[in-house]
mmCIF file of N, CA and C in Angstrom:
data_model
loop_
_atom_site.group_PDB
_atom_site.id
_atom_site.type_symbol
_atom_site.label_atom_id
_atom_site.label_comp_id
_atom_site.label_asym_id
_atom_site.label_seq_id
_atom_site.Cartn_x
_atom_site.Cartn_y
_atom_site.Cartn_z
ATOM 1 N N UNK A 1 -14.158 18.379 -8.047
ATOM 2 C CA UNK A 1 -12.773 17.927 -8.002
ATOM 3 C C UNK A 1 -12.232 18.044 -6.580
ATOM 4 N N UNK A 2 -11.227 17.334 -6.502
ATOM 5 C CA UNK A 2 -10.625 17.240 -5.202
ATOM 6 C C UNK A 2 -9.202 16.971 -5.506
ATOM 7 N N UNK A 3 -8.178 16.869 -4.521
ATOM 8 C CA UNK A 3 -7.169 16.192 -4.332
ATOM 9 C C UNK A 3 -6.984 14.721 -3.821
ATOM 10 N N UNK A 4 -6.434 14.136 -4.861
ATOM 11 C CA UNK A 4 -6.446 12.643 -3.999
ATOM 12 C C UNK A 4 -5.213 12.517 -3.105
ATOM 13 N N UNK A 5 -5.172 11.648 -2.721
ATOM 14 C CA UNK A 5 -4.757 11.008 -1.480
ATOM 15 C C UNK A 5 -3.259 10.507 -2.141
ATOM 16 N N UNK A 6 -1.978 11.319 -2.064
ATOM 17 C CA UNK A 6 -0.591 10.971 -2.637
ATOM 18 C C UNK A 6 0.463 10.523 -1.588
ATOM 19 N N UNK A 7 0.776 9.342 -1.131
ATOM 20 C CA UNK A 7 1.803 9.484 -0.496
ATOM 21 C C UNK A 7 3.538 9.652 -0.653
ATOM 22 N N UNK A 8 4.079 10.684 0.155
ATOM 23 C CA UNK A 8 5.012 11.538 -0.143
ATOM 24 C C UNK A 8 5.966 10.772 -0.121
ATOM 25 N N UNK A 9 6.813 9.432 0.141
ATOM 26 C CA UNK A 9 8.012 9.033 -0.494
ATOM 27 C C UNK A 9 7.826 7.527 0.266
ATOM 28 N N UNK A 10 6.936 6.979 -0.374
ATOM 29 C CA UNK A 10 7.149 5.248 -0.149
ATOM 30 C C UNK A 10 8.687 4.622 0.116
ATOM 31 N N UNK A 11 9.081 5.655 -0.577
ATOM 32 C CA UNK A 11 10.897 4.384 -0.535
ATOM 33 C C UNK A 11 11.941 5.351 0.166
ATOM 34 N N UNK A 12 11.386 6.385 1.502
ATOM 35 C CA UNK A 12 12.076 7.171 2.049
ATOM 36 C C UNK A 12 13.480 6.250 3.415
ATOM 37 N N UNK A 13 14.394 6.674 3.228
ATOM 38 C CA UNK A 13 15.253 6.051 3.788
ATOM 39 C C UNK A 13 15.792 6.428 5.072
ATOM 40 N N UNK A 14 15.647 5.847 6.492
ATOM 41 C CA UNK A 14 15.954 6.757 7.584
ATOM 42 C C UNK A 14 17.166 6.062 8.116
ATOM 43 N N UNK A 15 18.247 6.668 8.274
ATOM 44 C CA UNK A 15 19.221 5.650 8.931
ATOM 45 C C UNK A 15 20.098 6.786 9.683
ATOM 46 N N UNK A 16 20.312 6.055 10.814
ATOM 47 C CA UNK A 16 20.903 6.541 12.018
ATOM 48 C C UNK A 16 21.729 5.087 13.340
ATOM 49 N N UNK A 17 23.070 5.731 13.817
ATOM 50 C CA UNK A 17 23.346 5.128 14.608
ATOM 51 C C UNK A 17 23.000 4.766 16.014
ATOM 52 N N UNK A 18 21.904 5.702 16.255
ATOM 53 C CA UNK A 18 21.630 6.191 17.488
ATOM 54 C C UNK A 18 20.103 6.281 17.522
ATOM 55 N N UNK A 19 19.845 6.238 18.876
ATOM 56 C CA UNK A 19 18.126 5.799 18.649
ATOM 57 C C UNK A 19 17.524 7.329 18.441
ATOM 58 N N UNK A 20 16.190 7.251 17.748
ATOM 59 C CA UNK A 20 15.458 8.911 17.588
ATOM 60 C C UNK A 20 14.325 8.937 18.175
ATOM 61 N N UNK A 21 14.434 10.029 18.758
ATOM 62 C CA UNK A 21 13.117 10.499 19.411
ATOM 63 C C UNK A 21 12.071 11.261 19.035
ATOM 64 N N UNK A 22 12.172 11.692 17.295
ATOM 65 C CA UNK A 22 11.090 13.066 16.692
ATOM 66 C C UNK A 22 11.591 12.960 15.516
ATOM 67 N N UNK A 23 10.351 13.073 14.860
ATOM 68 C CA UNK A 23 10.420 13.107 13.573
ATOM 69 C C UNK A 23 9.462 14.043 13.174
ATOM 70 N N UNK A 24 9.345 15.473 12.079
ATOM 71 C CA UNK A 24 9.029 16.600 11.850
ATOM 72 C C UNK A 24 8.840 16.379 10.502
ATOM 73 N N UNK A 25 7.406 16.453 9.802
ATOM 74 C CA UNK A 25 7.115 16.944 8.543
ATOM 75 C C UNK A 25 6.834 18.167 8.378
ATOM 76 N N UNK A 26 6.769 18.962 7.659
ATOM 77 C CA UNK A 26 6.618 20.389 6.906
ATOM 78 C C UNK A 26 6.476 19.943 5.822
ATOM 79 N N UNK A 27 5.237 20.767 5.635
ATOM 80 C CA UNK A 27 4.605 21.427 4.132
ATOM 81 C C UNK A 27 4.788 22.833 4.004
ATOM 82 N N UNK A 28 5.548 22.922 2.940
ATOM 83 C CA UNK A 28 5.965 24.359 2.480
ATOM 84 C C UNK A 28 5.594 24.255 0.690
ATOM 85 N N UNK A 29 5.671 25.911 0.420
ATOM 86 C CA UNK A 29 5.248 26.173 -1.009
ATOM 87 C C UNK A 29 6.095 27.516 -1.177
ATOM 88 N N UNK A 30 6.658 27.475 -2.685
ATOM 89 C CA UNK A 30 7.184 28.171 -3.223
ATOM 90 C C UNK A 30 7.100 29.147 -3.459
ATOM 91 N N UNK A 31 6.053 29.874 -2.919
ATOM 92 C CA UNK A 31 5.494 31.141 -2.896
ATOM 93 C C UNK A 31 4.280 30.992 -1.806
ATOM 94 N N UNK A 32 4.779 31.585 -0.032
ATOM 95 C CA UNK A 32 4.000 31.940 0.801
ATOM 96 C C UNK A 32 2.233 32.047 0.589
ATOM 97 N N UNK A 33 2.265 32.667 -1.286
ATOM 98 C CA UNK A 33 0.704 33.278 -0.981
ATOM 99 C C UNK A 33 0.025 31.609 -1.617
ATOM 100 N N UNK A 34 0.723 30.617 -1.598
ATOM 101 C CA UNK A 34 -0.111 29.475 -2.758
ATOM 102 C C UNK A 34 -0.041 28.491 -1.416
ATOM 103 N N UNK A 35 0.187 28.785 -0.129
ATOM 104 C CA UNK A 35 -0.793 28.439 0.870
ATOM 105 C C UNK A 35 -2.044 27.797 1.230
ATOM 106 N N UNK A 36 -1.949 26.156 1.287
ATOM 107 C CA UNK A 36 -3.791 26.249 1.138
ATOM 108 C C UNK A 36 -4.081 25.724 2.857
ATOM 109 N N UNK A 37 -4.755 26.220 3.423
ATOM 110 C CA UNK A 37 -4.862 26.010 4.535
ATOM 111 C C UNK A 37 -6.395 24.098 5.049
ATOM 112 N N UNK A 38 -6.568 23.816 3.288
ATOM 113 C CA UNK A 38 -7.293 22.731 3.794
ATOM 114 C C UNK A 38 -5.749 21.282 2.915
ATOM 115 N N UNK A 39 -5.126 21.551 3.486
ATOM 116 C CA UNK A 39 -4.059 21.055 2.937
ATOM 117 C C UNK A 39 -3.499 20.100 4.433
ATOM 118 N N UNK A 40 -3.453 18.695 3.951
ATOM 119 C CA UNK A 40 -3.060 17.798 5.385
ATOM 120 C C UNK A 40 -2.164 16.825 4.814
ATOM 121 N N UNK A 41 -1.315 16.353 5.867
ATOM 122 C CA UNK A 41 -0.327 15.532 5.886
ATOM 123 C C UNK A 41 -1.100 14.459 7.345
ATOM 124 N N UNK A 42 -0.975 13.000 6.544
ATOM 125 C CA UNK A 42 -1.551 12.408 7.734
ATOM 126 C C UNK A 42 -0.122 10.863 7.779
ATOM 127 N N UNK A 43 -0.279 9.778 8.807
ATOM 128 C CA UNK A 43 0.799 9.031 9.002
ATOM 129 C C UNK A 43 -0.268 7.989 9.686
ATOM 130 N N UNK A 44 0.260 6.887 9.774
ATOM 131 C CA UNK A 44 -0.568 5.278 10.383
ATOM 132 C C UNK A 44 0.583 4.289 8.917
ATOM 133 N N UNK A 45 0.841 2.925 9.991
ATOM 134 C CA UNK A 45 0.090 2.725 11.302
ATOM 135 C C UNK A 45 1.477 3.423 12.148
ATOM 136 N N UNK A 46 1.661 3.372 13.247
ATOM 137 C CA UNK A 46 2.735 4.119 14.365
ATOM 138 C C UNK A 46 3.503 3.001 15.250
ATOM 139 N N UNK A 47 3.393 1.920 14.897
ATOM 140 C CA UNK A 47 4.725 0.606 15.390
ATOM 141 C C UNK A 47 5.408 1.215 16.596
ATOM 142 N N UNK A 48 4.130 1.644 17.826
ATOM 143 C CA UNK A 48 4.622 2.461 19.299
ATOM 144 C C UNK A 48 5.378 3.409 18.951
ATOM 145 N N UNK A 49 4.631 4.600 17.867
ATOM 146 C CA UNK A 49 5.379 5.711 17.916
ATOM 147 C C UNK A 49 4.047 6.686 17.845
ATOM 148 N N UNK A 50 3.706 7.916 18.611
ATOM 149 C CA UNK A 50 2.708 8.428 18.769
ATOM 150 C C UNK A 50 2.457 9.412 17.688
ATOM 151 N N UNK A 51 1.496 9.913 17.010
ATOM 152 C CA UNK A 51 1.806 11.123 16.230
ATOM 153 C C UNK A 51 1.382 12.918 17.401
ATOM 154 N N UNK A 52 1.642 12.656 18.331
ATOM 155 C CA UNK A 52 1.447 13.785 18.982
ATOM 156 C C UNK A 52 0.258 14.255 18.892
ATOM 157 N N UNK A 53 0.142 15.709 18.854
ATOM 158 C CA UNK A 53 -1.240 16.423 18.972
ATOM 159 C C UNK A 53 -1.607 16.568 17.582
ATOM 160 N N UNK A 54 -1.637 15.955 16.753
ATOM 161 C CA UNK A 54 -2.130 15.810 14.777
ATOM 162 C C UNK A 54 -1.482 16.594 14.032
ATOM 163 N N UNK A 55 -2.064 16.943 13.313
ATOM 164 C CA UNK A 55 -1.235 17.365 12.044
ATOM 165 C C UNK A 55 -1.687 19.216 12.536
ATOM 166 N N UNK A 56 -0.832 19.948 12.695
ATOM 167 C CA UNK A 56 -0.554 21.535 13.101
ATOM 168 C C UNK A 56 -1.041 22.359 11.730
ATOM 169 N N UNK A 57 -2.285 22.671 11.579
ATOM 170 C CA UNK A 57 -2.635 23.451 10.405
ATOM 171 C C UNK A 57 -2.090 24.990 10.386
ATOM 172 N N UNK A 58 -1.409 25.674 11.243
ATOM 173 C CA UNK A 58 -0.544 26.588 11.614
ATOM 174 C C UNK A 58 0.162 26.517 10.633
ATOM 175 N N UNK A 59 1.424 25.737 11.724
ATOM 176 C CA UNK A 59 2.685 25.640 10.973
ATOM 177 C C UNK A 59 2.802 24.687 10.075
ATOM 178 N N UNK A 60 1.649 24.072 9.140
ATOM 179 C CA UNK A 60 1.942 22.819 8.498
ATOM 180 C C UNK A 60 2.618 22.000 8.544
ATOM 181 N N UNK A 61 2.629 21.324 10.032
ATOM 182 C CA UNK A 61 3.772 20.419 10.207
ATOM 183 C C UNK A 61 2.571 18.963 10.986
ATOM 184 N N UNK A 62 3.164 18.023 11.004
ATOM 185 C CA UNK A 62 3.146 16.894 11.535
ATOM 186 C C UNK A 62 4.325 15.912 12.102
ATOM 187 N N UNK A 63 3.865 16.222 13.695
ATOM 188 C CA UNK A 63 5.095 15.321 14.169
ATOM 189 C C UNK A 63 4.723 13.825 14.584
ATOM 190 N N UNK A 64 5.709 13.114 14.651
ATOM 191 C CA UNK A 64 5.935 11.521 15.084
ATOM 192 C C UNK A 64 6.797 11.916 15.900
ATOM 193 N N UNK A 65 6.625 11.109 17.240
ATOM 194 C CA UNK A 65 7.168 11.351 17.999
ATOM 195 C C UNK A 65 7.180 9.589 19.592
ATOM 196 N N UNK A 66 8.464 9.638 19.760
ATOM 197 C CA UNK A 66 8.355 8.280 20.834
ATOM 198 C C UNK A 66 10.006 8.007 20.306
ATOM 199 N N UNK A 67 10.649 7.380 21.277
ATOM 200 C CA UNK A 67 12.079 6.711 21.201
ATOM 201 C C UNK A 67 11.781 4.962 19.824
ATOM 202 N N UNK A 68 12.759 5.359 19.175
ATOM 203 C CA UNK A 68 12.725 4.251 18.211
ATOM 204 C C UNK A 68 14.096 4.039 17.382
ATOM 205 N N UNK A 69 13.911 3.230 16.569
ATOM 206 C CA UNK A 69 14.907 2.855 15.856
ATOM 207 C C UNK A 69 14.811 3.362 14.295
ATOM 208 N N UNK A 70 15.723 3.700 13.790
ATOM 209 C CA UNK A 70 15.674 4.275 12.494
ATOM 210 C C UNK A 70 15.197 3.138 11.301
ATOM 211 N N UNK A 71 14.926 2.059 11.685
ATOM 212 C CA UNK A 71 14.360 1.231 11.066
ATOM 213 C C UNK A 71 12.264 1.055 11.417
ATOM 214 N N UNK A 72 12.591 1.438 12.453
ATOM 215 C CA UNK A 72 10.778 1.615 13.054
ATOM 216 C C UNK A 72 10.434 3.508 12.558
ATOM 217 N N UNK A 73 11.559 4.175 12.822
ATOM 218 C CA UNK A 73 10.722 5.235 12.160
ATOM 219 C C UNK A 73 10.310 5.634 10.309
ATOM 220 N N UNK A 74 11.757 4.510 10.040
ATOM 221 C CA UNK A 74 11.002 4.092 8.217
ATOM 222 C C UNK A 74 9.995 3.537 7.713
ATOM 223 N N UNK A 75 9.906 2.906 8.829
ATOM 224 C CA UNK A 75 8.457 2.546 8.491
ATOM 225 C C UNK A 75 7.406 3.497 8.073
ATOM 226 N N UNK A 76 7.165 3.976 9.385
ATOM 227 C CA UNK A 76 6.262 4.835 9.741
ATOM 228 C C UNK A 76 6.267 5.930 9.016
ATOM 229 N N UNK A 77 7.258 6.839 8.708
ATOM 230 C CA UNK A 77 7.737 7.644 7.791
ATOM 231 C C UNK A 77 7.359 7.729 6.433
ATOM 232 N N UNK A 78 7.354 6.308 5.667
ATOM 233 C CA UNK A 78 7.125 5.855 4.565
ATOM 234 C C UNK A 78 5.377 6.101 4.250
ATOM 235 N N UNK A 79 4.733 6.057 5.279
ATOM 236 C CA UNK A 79 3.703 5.887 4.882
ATOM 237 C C UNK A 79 2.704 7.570 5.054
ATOM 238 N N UNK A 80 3.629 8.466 4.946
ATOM 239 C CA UNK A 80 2.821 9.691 5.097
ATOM 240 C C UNK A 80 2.679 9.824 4.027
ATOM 241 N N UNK A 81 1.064 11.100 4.056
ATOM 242 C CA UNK A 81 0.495 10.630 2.747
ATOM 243 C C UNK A 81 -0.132 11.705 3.093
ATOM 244 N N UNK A 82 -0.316 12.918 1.944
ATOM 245 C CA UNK A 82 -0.727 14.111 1.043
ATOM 246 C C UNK A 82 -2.218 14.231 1.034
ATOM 247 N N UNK A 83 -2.893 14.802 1.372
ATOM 248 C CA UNK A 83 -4.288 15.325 0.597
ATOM 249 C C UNK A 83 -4.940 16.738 1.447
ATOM 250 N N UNK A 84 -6.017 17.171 0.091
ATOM 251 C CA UNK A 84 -6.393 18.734 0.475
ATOM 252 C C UNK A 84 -7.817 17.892 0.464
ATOM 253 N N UNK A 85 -8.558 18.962 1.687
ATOM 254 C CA UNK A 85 -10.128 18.669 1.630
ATOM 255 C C UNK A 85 -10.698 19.743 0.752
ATOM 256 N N UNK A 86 -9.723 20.281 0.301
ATOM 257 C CA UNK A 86 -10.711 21.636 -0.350
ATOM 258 C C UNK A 86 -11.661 21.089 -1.661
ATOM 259 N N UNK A 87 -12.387 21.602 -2.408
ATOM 260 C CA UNK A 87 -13.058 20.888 -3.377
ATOM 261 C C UNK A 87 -12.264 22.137 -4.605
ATOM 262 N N UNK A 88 -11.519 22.668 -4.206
ATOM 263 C CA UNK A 88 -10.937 23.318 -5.372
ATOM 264 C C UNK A 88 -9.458 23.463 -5.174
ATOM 265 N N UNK A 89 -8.703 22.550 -4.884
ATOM 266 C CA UNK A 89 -7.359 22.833 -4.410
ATOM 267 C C UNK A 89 -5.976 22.898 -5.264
ATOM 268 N N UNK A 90 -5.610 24.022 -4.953
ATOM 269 C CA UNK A 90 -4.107 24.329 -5.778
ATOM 270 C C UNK A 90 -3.409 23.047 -6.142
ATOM 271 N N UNK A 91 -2.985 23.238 -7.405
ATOM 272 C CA UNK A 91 -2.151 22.639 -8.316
ATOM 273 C C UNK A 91 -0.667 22.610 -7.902
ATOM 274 N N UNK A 92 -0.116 23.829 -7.489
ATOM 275 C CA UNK A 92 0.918 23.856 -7.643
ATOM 276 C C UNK A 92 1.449 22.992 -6.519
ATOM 277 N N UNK A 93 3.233 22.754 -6.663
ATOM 278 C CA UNK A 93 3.364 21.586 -5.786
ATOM 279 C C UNK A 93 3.960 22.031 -4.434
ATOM 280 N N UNK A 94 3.849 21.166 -3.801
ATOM 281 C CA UNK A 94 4.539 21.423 -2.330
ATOM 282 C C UNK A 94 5.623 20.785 -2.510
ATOM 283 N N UNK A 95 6.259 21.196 -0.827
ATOM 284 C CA UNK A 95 7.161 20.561 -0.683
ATOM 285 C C UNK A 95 7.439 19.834 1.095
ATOM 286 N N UNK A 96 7.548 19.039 0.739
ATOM 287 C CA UNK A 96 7.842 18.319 2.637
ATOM 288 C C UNK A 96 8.868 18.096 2.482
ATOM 289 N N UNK A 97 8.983 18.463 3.847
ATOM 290 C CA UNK A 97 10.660 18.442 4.812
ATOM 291 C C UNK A 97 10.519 17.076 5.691
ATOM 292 N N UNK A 98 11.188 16.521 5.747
ATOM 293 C CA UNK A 98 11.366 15.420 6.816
ATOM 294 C C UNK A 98 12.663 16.124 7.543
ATOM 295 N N UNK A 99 12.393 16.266 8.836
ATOM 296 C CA UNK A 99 13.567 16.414 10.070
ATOM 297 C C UNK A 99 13.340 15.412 11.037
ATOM 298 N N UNK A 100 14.648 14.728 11.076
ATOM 299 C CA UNK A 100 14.765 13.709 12.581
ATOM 300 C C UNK A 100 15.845 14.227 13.400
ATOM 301 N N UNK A 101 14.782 13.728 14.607
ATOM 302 C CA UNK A 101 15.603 14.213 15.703
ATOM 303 C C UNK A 101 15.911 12.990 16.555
ATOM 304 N N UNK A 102 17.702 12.872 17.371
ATOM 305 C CA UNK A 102 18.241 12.029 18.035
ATOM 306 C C UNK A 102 17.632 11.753 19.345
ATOM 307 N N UNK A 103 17.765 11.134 20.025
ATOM 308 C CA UNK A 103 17.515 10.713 21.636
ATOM 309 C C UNK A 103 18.149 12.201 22.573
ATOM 310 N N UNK A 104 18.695 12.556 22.346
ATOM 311 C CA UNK A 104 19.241 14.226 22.534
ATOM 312 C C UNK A 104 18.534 15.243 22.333
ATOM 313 N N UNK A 105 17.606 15.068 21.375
ATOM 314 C CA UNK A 105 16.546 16.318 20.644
ATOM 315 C C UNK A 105 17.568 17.373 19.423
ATOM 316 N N UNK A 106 18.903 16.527 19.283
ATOM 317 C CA UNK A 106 19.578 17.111 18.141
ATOM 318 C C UNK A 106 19.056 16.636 16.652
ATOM 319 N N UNK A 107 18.632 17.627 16.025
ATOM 320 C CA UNK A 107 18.797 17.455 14.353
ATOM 321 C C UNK A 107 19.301 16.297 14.097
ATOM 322 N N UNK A 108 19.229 15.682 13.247
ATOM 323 C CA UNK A 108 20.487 14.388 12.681
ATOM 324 C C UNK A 108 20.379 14.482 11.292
ATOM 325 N N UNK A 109 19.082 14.650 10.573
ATOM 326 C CA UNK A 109 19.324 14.817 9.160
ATOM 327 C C UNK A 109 17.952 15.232 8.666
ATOM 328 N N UNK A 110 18.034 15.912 7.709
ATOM 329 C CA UNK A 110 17.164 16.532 6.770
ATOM 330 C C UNK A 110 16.666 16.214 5.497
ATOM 331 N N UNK A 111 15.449 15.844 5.054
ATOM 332 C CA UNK A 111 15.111 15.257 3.697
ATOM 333 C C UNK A 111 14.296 15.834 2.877
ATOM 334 N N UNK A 112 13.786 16.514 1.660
ATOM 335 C CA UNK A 112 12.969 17.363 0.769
ATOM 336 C C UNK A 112 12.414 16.050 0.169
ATOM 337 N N UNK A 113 11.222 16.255 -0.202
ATOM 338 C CA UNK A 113 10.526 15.612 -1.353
ATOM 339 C C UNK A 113 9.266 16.436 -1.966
ATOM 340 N N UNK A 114 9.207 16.625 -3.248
ATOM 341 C CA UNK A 114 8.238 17.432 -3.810
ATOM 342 C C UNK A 114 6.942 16.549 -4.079
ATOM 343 N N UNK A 115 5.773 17.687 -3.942
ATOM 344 C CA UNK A 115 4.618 16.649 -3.273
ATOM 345 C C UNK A 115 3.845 17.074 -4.890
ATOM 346 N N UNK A 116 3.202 16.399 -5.483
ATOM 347 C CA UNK A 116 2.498 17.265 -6.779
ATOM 348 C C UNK A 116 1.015 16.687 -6.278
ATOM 349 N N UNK A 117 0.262 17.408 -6.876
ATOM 350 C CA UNK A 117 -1.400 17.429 -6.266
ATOM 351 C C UNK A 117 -1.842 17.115 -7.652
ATOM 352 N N UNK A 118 -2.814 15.604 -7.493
ATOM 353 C CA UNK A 118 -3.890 15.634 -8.723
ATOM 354 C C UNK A 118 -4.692 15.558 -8.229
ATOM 355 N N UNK A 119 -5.730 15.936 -9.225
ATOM 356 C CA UNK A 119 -7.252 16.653 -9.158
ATOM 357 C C UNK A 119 -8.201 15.209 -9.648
ATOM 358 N N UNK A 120 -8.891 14.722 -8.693
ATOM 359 C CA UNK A 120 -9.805 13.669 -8.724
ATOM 360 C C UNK A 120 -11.187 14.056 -8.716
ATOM 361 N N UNK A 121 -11.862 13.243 -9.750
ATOM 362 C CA UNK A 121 -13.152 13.941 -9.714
ATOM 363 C C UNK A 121 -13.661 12.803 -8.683
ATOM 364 N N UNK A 122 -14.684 13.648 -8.179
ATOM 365 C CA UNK A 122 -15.409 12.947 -6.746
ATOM 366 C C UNK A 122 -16.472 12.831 -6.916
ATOM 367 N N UNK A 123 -16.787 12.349 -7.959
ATOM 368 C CA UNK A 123 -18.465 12.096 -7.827
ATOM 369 C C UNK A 123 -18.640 11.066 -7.385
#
């Protein structure tokens, strides 16, 4: 078994008056110890927006990052997408944060979406 491949909010909505320069996913879990460290958040295609240095198995985060329009970072946004390489990976669900950041490097708004993990057999 495995985790398949879920992406976290197809119909996510980014709107802003002002152009953005960063955009911040986090994977978090409801209890610190249900942690899985083969647990990834990935993003494509990037419509000239870079994803930085990849997905941060640290801090479970993945940034997008480049000056854009809140219509080019919906795009891009839309298409992040969930999966564990582990061959035995936790059930329980996550949760991603979407944070965008302005042409300023200020916050502008904050978004939750709960991520649920199914178990695909991989043969």
């Amino acid at each position: 078994n495995a985790a398949g491949v879920t992406k976290v909010d197809a119909l996510l909505t980014v709107s802003s008056d002002s152009l953005i320069s960063k955009a911040e996913i986090l994977l978090s879990y409801g209890d610190p110890a249900l942690a899985d460290a083969d647990d990834r958040l990935s993003v494509s295609p990037f419509n000239g927006l870079s994803q930085g240095s990849g997905y941060d198995t640290t801090d479970q985060k993945l940034t997008v990052t480049g000056l854009g329009t809140a219509a080019t970072y919906q795009s891009v946004l839309r298409t992040v997408s969930f999966y564990s390489s582990s061959q035995t990976p936790k059930t329980s669900a996550r949760t991603a944060t979407f944070k965008i950041y302005d042409s300023d490097g200020l916050l502008k708004s904050t978004a939750t979406k709960s991520v649920s993990v199914t178990l695909v057999d991989n043969v």
